[in-house]
Coordinates of C-alpha atoms in Angstrom, one line a residue:
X13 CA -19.5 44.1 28.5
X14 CA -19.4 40.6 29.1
X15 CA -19.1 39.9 25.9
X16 CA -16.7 41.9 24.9
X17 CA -14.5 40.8 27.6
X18 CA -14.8 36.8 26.3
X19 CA -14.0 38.1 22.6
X20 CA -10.9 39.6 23.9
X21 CA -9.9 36.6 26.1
X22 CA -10.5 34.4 23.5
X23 CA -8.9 36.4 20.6
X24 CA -5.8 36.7 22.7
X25 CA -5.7 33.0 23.9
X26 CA -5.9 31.9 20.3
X27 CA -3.9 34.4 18.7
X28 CA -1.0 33.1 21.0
X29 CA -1.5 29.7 20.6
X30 CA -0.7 28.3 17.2
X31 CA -3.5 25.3 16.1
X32 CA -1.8 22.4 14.8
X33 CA -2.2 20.7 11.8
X34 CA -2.2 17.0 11.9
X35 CA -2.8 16.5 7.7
X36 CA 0.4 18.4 7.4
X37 CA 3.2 16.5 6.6
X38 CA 7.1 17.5 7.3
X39 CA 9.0 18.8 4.1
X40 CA 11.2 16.2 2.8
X41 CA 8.8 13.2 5.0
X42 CA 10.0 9.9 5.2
X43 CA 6.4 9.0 3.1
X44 CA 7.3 9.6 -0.2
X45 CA 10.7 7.1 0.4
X46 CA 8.0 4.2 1.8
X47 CA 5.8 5.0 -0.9
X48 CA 8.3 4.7 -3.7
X49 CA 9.7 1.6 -1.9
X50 CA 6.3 -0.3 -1.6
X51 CA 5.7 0.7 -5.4
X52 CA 8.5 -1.0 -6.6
X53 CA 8.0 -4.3 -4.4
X54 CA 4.6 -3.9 -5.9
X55 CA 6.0 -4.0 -9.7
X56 CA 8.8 -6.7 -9.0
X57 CA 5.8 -8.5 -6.9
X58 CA 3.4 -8.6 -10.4
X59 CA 6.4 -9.3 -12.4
X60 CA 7.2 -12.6 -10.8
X61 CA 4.1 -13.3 -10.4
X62 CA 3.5 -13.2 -14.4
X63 CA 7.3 -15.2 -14.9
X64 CA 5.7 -18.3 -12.6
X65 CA 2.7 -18.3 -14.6
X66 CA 4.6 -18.6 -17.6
X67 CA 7.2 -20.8 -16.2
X68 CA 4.3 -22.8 -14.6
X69 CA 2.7 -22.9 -18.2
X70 CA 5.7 -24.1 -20.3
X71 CA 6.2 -26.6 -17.7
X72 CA 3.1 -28.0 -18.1
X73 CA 3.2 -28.1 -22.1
X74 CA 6.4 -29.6 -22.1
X75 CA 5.4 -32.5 -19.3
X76 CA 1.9 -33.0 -22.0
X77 CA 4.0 -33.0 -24.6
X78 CA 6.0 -36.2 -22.9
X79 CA 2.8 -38.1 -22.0
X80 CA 3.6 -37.2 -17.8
X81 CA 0.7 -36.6 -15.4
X82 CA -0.8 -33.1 -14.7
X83 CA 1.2 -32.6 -11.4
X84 CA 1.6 -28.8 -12.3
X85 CA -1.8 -27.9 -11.7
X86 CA -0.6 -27.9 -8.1
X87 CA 2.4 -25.5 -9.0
X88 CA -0.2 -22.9 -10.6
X89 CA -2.6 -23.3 -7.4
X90 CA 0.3 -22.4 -5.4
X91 CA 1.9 -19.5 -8.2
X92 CA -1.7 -17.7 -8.8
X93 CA -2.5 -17.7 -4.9
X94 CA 0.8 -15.8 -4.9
X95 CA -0.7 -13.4 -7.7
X96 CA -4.0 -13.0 -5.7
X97 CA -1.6 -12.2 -2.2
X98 CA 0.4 -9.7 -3.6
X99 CA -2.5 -7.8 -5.4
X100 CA -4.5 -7.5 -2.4
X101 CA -1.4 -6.3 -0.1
X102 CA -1.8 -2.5 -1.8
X103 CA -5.3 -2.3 -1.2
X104 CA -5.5 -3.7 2.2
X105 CA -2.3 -1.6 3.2
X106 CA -4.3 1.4 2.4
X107 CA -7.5 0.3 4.2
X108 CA -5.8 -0.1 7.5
X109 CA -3.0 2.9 7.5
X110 CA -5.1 5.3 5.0

């Protein structure tokens, strides 16, 4: 009898009280807008990071071709660091908020 009387307590307690679902997202969520956002600063990211290694690099065949020193080198330390930065930004991103 005891037992029946706990089914029934818990079926009604939990029948009236609605569970909630923390993976679900809201229609329309403000997610989708950050994640198209951060997409496109990751495309404009890559594609000025490939523009200052070419720049970088036509620099530096033009200053060879006049016989001046290799003081580029510094230039594409400083342009492929940028490269490395803003292709680990996605993954970490997603490491810490996924």
């Amino acid at each position: 009898m005891i037992k029946t009387l706990t089914a029934k307590a818990q079926h009604v307690f939990l029948a009236e009280t609605a569970v909630p679902d923390p993976k679900k997202e809201a229609p329309g969520a403000l997610t989708d807008k950050v994640d198209t956002v951060l997409g496109l600063m990751a495309w404009v990211g890559t594609a000025a990071g490939v523009a200052g290694v070419l720049i970088t690099g036509a620099m530096m065949a033009i200053s060879m071709r006049r016989g001046e020193g290799s003081e580029h080198m510094g230039r594409l330390g400083m342009v492929l660091g940028g490269c490395v930065l803003v292709a680990s930004a996605g993954p970490v991103v997603s490491f810490v908020f996924g």
